mmCIF file of C-alpha atoms in Angstrom:
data_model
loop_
_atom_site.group_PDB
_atom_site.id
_atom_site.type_symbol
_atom_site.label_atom_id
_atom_site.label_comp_id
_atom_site.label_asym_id
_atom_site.label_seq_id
_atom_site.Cartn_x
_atom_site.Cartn_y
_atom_site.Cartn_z
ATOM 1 C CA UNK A 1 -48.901 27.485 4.709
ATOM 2 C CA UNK A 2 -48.619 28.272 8.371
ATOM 3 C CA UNK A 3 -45.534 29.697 9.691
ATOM 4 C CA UNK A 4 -44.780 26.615 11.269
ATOM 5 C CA UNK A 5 -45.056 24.277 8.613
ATOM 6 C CA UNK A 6 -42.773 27.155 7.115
ATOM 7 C CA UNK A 7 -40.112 26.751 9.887
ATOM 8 C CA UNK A 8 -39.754 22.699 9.660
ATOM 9 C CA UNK A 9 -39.918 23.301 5.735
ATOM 10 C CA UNK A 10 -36.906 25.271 5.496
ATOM 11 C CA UNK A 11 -35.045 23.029 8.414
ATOM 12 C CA UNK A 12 -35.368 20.610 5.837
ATOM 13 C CA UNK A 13 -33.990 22.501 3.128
ATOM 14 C CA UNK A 14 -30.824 23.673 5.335
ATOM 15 C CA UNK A 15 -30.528 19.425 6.170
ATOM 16 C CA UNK A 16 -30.841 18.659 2.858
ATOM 17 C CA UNK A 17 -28.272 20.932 2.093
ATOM 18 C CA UNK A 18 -25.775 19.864 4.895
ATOM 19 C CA UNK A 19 -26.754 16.150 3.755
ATOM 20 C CA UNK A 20 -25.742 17.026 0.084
ATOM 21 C CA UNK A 21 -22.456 19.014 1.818
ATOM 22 C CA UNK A 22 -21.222 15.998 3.581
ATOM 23 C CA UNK A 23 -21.627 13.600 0.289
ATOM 24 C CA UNK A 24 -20.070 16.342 -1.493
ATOM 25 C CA UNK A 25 -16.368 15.831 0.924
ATOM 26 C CA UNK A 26 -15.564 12.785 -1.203
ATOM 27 C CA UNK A 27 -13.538 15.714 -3.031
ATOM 28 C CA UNK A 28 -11.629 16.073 0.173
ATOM 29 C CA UNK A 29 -11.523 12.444 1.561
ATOM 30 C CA UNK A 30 -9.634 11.594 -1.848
ATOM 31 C CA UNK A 31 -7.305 14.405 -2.011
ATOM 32 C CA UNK A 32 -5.942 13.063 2.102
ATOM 33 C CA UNK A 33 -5.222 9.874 0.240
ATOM 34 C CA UNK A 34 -3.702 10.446 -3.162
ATOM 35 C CA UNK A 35 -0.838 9.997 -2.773
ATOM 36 C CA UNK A 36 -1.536 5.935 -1.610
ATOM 37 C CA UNK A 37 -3.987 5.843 -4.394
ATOM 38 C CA UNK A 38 -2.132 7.242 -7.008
ATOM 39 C CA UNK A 39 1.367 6.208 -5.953
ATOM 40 C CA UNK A 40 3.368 7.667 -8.239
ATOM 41 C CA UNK A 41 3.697 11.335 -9.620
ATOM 42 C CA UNK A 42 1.092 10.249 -12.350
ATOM 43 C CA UNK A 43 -1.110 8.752 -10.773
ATOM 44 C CA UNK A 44 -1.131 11.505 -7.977
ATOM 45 C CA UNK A 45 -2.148 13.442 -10.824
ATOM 46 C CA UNK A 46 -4.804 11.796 -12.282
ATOM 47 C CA UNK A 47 -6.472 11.881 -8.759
ATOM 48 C CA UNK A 48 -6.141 15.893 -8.755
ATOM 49 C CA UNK A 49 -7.811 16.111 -11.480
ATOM 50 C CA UNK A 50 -10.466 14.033 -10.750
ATOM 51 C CA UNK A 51 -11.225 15.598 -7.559
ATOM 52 C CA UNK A 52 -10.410 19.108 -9.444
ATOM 53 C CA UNK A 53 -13.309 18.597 -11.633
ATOM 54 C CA UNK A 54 -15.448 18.596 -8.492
ATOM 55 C CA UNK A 55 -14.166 21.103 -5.994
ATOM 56 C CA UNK A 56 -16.392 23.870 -7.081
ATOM 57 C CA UNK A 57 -19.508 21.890 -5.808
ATOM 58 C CA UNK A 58 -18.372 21.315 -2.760
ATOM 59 C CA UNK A 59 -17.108 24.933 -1.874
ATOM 60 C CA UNK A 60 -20.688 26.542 -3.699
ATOM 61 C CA UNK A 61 -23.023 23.874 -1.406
ATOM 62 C CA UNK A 62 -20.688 25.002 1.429
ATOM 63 C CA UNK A 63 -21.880 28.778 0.882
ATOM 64 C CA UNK A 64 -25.425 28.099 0.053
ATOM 65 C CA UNK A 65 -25.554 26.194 3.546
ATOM 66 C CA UNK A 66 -24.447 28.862 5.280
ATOM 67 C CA UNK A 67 -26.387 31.376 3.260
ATOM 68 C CA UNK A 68 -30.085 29.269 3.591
ATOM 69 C CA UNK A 69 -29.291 29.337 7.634
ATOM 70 C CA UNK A 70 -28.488 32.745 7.639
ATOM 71 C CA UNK A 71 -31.938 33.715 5.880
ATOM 72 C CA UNK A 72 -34.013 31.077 7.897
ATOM 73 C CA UNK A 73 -32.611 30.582 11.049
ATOM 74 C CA UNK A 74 -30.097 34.112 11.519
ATOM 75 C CA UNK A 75 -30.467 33.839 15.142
ATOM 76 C CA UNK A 76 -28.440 30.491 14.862
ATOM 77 C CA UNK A 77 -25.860 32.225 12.007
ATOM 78 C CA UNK A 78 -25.301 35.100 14.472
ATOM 79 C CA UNK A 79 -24.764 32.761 17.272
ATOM 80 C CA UNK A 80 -22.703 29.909 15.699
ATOM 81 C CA UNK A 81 -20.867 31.863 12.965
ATOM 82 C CA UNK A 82 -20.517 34.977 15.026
ATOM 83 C CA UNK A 83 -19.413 33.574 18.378
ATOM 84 C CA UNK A 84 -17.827 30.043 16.760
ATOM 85 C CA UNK A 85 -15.717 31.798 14.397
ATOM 86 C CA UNK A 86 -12.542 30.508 14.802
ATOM 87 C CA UNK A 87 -14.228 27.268 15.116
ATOM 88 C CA UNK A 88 -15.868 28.357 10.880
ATOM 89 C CA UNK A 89 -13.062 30.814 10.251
ATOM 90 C CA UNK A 90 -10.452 27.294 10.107
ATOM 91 C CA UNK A 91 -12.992 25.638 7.720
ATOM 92 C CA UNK A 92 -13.026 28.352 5.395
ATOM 93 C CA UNK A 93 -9.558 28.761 5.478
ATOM 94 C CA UNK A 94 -8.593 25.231 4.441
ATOM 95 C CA UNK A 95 -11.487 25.658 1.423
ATOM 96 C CA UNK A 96 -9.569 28.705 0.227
ATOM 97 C CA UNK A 97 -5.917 26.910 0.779
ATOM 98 C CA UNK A 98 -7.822 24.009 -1.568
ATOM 99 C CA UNK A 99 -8.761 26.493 -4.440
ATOM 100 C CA UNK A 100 -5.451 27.900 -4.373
ATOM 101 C CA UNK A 101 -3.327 24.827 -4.302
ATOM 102 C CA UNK A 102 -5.761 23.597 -7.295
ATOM 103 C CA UNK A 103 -4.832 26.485 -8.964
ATOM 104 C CA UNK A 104 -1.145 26.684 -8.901
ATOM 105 C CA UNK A 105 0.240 23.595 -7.805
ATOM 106 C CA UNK A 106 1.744 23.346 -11.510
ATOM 107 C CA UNK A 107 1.824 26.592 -12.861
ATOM 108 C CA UNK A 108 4.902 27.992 -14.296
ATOM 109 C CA UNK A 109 6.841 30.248 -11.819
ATOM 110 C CA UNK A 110 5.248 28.277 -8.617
ATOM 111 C CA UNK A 111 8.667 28.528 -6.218
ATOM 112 C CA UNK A 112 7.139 26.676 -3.232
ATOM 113 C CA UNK A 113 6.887 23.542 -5.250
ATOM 114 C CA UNK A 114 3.809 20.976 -6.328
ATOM 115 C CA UNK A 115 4.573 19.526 -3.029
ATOM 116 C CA UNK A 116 4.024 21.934 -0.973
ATOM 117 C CA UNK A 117 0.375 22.627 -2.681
ATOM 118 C CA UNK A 118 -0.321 18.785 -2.150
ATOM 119 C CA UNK A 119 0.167 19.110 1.157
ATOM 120 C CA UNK A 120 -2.507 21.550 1.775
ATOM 121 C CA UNK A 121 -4.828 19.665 -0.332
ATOM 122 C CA UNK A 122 -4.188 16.468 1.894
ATOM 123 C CA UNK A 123 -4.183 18.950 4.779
ATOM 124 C CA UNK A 124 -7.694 20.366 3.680
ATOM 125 C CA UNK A 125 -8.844 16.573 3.178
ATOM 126 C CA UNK A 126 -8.481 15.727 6.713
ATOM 127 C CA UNK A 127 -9.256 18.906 9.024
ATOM 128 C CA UNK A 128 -11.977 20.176 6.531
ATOM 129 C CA UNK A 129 -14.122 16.858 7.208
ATOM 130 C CA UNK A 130 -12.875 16.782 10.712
ATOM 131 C CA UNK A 131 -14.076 20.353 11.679
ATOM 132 C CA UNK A 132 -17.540 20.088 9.680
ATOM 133 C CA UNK A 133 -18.266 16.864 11.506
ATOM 134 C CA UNK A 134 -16.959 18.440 15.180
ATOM 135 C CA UNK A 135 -19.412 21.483 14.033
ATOM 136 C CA UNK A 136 -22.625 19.135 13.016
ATOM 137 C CA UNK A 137 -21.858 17.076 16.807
ATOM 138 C CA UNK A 138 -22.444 20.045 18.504
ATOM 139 C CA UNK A 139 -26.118 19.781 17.217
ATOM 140 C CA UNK A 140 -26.431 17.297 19.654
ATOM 141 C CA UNK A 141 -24.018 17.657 22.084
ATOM 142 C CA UNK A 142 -24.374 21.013 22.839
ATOM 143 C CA UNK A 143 -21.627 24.515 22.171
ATOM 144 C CA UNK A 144 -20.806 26.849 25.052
ATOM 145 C CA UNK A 145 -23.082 29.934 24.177
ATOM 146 C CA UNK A 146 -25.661 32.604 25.617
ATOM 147 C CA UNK A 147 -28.466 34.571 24.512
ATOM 148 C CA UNK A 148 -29.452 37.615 25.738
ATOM 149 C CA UNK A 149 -32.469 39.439 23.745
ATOM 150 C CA UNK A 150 -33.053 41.787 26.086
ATOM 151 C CA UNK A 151 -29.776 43.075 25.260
ATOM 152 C CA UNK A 152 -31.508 44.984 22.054
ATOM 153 C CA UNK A 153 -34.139 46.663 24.153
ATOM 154 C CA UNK A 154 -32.075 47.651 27.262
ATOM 155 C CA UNK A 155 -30.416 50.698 26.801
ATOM 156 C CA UNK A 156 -28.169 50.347 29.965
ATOM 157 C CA UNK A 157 -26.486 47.223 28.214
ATOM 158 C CA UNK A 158 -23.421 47.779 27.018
ATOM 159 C CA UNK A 159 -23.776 46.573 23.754
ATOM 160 C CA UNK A 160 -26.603 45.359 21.825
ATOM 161 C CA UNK A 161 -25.121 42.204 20.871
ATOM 162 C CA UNK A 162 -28.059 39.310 21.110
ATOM 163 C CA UNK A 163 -25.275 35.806 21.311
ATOM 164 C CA UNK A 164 -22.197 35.804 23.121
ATOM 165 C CA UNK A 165 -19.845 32.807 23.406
ATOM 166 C CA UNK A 166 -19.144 32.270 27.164
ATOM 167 C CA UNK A 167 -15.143 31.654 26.757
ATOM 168 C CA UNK A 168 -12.658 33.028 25.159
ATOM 169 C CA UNK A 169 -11.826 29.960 22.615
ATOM 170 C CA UNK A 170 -14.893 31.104 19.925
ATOM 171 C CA UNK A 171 -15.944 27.322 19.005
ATOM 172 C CA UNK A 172 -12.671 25.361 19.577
ATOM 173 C CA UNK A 173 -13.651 23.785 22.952
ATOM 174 C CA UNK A 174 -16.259 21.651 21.173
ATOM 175 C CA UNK A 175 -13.112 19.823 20.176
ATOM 176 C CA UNK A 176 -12.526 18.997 24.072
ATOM 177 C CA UNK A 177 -15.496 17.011 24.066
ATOM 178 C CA UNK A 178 -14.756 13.699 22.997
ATOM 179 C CA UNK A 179 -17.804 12.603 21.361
ATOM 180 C CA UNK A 180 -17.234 15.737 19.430
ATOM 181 C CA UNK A 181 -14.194 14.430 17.943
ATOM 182 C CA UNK A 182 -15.613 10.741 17.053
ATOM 183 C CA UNK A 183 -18.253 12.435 14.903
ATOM 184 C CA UNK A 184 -15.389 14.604 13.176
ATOM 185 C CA UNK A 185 -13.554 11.308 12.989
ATOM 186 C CA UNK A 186 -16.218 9.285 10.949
ATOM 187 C CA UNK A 187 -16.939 11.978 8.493
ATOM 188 C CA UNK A 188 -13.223 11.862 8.057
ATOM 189 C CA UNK A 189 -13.168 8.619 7.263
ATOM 190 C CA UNK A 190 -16.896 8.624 5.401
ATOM 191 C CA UNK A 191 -15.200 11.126 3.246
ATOM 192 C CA UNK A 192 -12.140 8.642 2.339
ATOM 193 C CA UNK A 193 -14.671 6.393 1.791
ATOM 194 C CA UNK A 194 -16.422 8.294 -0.464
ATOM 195 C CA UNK A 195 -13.609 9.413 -2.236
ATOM 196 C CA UNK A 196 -12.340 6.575 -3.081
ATOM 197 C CA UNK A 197 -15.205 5.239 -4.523
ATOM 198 C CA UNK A 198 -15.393 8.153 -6.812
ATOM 199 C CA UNK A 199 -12.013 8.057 -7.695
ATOM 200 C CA UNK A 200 -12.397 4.465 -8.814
ATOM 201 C CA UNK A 201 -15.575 5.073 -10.833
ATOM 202 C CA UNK A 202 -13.711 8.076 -12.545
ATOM 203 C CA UNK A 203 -10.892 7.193 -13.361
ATOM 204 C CA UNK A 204 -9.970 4.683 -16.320
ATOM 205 C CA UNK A 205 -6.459 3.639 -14.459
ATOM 206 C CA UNK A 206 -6.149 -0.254 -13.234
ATOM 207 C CA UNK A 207 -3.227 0.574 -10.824
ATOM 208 C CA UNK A 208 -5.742 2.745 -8.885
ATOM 209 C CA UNK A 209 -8.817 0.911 -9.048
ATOM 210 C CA UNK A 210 -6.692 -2.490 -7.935
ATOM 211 C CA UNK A 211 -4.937 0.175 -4.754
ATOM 212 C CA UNK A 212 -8.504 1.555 -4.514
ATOM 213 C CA UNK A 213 -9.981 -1.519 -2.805
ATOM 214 C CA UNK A 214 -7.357 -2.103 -0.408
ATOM 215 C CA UNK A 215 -7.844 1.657 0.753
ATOM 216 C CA UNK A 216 -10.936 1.268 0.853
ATOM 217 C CA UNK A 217 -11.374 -1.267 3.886
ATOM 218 C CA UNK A 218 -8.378 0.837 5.271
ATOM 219 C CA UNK A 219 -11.033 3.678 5.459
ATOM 220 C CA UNK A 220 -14.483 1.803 6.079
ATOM 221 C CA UNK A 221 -13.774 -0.471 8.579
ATOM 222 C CA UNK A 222 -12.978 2.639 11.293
ATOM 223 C CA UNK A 223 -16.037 4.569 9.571
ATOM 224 C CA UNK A 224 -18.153 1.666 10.356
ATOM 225 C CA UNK A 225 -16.668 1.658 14.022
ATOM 226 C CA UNK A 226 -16.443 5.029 15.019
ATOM 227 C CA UNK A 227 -20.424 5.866 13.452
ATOM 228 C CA UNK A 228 -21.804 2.719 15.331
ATOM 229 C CA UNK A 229 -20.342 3.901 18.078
ATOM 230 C CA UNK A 230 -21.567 7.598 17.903
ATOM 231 C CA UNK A 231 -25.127 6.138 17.011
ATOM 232 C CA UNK A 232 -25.474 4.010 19.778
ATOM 233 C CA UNK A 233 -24.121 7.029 22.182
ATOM 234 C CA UNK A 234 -27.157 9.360 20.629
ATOM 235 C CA UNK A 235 -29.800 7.052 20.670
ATOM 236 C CA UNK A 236 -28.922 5.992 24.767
ATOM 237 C CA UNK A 237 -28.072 9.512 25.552
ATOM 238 C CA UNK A 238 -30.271 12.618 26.964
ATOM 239 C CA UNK A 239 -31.379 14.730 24.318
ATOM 240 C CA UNK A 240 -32.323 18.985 24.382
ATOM 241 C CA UNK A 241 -36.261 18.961 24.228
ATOM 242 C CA UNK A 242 -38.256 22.304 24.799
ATOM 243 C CA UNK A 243 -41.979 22.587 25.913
ATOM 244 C CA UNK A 244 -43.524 24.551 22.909
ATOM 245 C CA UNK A 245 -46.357 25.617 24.780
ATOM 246 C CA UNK A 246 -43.727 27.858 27.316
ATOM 247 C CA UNK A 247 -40.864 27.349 25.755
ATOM 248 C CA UNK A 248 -38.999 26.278 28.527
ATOM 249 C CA UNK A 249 -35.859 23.596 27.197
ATOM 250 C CA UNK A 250 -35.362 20.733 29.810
ATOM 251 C CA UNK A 251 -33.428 17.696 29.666
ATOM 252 C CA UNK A 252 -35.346 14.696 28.323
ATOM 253 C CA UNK A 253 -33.941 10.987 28.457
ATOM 254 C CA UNK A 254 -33.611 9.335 25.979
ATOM 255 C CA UNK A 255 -34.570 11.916 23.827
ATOM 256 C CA UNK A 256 -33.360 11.394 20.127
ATOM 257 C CA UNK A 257 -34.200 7.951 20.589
ATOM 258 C CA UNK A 258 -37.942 8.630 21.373
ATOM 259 C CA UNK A 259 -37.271 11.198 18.468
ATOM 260 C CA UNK A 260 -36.745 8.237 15.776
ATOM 261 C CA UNK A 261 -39.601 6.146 17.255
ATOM 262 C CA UNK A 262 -42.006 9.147 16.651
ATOM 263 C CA UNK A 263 -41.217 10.253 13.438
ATOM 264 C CA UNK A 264 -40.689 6.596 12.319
ATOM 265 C CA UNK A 265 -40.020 7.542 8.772
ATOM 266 C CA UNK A 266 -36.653 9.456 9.629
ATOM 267 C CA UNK A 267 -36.053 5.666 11.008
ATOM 268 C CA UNK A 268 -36.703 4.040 7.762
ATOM 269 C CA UNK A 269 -34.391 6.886 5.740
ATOM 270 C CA UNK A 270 -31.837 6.374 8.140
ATOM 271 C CA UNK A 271 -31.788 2.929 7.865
ATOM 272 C CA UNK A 272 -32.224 2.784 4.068
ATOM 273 C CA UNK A 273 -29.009 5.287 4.232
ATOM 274 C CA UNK A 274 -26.951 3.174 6.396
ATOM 275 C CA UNK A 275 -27.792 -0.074 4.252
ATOM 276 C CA UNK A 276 -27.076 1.726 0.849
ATOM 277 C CA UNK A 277 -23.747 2.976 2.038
ATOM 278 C CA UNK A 278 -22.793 -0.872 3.540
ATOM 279 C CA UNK A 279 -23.815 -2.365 -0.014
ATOM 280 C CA UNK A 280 -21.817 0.662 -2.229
ATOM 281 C CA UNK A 281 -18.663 -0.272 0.397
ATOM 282 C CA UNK A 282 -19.228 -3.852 0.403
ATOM 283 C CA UNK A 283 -19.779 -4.919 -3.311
ATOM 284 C CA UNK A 284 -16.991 -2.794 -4.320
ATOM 285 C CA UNK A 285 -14.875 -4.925 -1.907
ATOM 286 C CA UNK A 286 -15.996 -7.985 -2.713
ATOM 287 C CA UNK A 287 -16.264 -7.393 -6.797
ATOM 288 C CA UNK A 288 -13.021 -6.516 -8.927
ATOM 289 C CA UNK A 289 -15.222 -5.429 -12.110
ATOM 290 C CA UNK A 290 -17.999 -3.212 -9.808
ATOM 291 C CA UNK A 291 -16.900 0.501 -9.894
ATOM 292 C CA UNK A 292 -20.170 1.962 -9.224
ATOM 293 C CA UNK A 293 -20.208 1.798 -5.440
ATOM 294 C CA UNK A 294 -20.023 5.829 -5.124
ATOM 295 C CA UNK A 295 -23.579 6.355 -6.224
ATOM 296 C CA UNK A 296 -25.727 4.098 -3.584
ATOM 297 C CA UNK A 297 -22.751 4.959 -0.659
ATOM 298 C CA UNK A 298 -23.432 8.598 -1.676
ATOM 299 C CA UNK A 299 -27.400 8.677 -1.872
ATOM 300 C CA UNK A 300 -27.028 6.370 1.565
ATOM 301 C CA UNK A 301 -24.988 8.824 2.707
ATOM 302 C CA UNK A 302 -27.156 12.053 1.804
ATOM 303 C CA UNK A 303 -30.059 10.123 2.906
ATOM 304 C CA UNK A 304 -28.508 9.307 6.722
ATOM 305 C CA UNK A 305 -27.022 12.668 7.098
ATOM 306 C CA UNK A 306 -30.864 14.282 6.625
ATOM 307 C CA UNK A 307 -32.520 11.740 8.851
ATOM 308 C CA UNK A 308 -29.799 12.832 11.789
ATOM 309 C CA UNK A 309 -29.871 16.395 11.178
ATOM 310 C CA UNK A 310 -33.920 16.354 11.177
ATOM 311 C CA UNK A 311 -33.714 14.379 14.114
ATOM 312 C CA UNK A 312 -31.987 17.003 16.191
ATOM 313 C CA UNK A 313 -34.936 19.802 15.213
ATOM 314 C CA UNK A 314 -38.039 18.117 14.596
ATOM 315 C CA UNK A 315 -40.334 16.984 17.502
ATOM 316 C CA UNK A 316 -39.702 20.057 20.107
ATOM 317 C CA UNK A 317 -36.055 19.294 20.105
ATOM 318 C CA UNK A 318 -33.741 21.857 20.649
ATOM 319 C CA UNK A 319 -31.100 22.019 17.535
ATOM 320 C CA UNK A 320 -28.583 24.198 19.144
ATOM 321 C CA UNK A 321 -28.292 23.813 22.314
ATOM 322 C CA UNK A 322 -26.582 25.322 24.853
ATOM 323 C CA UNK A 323 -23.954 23.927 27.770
ATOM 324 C CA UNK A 324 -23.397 27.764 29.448
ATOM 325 C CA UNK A 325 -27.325 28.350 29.621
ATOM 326 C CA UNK A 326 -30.009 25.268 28.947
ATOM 327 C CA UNK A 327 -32.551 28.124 28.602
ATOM 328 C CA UNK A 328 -30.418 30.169 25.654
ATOM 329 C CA UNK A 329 -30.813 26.768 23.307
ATOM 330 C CA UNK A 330 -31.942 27.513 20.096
ATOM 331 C CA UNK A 331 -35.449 26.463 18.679
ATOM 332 C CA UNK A 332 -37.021 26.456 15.049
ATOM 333 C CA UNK A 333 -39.469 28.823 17.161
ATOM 334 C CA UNK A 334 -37.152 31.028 18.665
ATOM 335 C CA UNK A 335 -34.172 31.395 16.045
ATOM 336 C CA UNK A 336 -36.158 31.648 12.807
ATOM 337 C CA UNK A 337 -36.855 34.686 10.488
ATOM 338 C CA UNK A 338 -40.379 36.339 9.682
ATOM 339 C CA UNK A 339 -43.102 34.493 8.515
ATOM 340 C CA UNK A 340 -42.897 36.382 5.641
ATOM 341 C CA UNK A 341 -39.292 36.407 4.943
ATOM 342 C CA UNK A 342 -39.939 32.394 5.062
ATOM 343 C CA UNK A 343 -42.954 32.470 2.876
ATOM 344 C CA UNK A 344 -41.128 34.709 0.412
ATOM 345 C CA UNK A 345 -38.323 32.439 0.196
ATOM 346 C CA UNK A 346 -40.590 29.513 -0.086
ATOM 347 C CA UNK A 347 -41.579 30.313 -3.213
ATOM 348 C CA UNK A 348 -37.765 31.411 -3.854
ATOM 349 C CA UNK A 349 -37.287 27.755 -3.333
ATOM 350 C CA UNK A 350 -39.367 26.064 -6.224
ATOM 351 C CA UNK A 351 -36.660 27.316 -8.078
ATOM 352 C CA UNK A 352 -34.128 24.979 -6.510
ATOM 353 C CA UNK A 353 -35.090 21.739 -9.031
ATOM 354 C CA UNK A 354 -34.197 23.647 -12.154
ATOM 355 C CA UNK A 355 -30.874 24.593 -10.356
ATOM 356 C CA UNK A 356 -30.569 20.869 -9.056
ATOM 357 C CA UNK A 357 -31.196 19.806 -12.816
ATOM 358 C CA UNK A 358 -28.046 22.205 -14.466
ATOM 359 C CA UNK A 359 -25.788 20.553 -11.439
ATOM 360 C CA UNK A 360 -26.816 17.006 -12.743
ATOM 361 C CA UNK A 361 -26.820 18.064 -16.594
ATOM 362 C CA UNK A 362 -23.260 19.178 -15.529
ATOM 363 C CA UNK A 363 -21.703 16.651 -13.708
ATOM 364 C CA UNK A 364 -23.108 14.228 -16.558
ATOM 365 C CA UNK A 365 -21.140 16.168 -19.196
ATOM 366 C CA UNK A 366 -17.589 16.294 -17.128
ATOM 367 C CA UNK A 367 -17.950 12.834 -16.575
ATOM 368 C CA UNK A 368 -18.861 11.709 -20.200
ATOM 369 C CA UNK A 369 -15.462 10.168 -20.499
ATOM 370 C CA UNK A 370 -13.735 8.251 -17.633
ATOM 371 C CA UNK A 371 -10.614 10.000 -17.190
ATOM 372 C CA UNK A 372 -6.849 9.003 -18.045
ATOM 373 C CA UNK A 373 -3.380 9.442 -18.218
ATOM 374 C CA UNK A 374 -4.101 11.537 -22.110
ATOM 375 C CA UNK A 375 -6.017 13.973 -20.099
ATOM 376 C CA UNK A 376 -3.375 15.385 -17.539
ATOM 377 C CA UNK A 377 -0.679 16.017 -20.301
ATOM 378 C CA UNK A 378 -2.572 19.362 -21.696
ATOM 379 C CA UNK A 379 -2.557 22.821 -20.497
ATOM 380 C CA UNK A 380 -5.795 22.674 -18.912
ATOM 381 C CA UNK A 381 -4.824 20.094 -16.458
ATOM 382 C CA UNK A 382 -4.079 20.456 -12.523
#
């Protein structure tokens, strides 16, 4: 294994993870609608608890992302976590507000009122998505950040702090670019998508299935738009490419473009992605008795999210790059860890199938039995 097969290795274990992340935000994209899905008190309910079966995957794939970048790539965790924070520090904090209006939006003694824990789940349902898609843009549009190495070497510098962010708003100006916030807006609206389509696979209710597929074209036709749209903008716009031979990042036209028609088989995922999560949005439309539509929209989903998020590393592109200073963009080469903390973790990583395996076994056995309106009248319920 050479240590740079090790460095696009783990890139594409952090993707896959940020692919499986994004699937994962059907939890959220069905808690911002519950209350037009479920209508009534009830049925509001029933779509808690659906989504409260889930929410522990999403917040545990959420911390193992950030955990496999900080071991792999901690020049890029330092950089975007430390000088982003406020930017990460909102996403976390609507996660938390989730587990904790999960938790005691019905328990006895709660004087703020179910409502009021509703609101911050539909509250985390829409700025969660929006934020983790603003955050994933900047892979390709850029964040407003600068490295200085020599920093740990110099002993005149005043402190030996490697990343800085260059203003004062830690990560919230990526919102100012609007390209930034059409991303954020289609994962919003891929995770309504997607959480509708669970909802009506998981739950045994006909109200909500027969609401469920007017919501849905609610939610997919500005998906559809607003992803086009960023799509077409990446593939016609100048992309961050670096000479690996000096290192030197430069702008290259039409660079993620030429990145697709290289490694042709990230094409053929992402177009095998995008067609899967057309047909799971489509047939669902079109037939009243189909209720599977979650599982080829979510593998189309996980399988487009990986082909963009390899597409902004592989092929001497520059993953995180930089507005404030082209030359302080981040690299597989220049942001990863040891070649033998990545080696060591490698074989950490044949692990990951067994644990993939439990989270399947799992899911199978909370979803044995379609849920209904029995289920939310005991005290285990949301």
């Amino acid at each position: 294994m050479s240590y740079e097969f090790l460095q696009h290795y783990w890139c594409f274990v952090v993707s896959l993870l940020g692919a499986i992340l994004v699937f994962l935000l059907f939890v959220q994209g069905a808690n911002s609608v519950a209350s037009s899905l479920g209508w009534t008190e009830e049925g509001k309910r029933l779509v808690y608890n659906s989504t409260g079966r889930k929410w522990e995957f999403t917040f545990t794939t959420l911390v193992t992302f950030g955990g496999a970048f900080f071991a792999s790539f901690p020049l890029f965790y330092s950089t975007s976590f430390g000088g982003a924070y406020w930017l990460w520090m909102l996403i976390l904090f609507t996660f938390v507000l989730q587990a904790v209006s999960y938790e005691f939006q019905n328990k006895i003694g709660n004087f703020l009122g179910p409502k009021t824990f509703q609101f911050f789940l539909t509250l985390n349902g829409i700025v969660g998505p929006l934020l983790l898609g603003g955050a994933v843009a900047t892979f390709f549009e850029g964040s407003n950040f600068i490295i200085e190495k020599n920093n740990l070497v110099d002993i005149q510098a005043l402190t030996p702090i490697i990343s800085r962010w260059a203003n004062a708003s830690h990560g919230l100006d990526a919102l100012l670019n609007p390209w930034v916030l059409v991303f954020g807006f289609a994962v919003v609206f891929l995770a309504r998508v997607l959480g509708i389509l669970y909802v009506m696979n998981n739950i045994n209710d006909e109200d909500i299935r027969s609401r469920g597929s007017v919501r849905l074209i609610g939610a997919a036709v500005p998906f559809v738009i607003l992803f086009v749209a960023y799509l077409v903008h990446l593939l016609l716009k100048e992309g961050f490419a670096y000479d690996p031979a000096t290192g030197i990042i430069f702008m290259e036209p039409f660079k993620y473009l030429n990145n697709f028609i290289s490694m042709w088989y990230l094409l053929i995922i992402l177009l095998i992605g995008v067609v899967l999560v057309l047909f799971g949005i489509g047939k669902t439309i079109v037939s009243k008795d189909y209720i599977g539509g979650i599982w080829p929209a979510g593998i189309g989903t996980v399988l487009t999210v990986l082909a963009l998020l390899l597409c902004s590393a592989w092929n001497n592109t520059a993953y995180y790059p930089s507005t404030a200073d082209l030359q302080s963009s981040l690299t597989l080469q220049n942001s990863c860890s040891s070649e033998f903390t990545l080696t060591t973790m490698f074989y950490v990583s044949l692990l990951v199938p067994f644990v993939l395996a439990y989270i399947v076994y799992a899911w199978h056995a909370i979803d044995a039995k379609k849920l209904d309106k029995d289920d939310i009248k005991n005290d285990h319920a949301y």
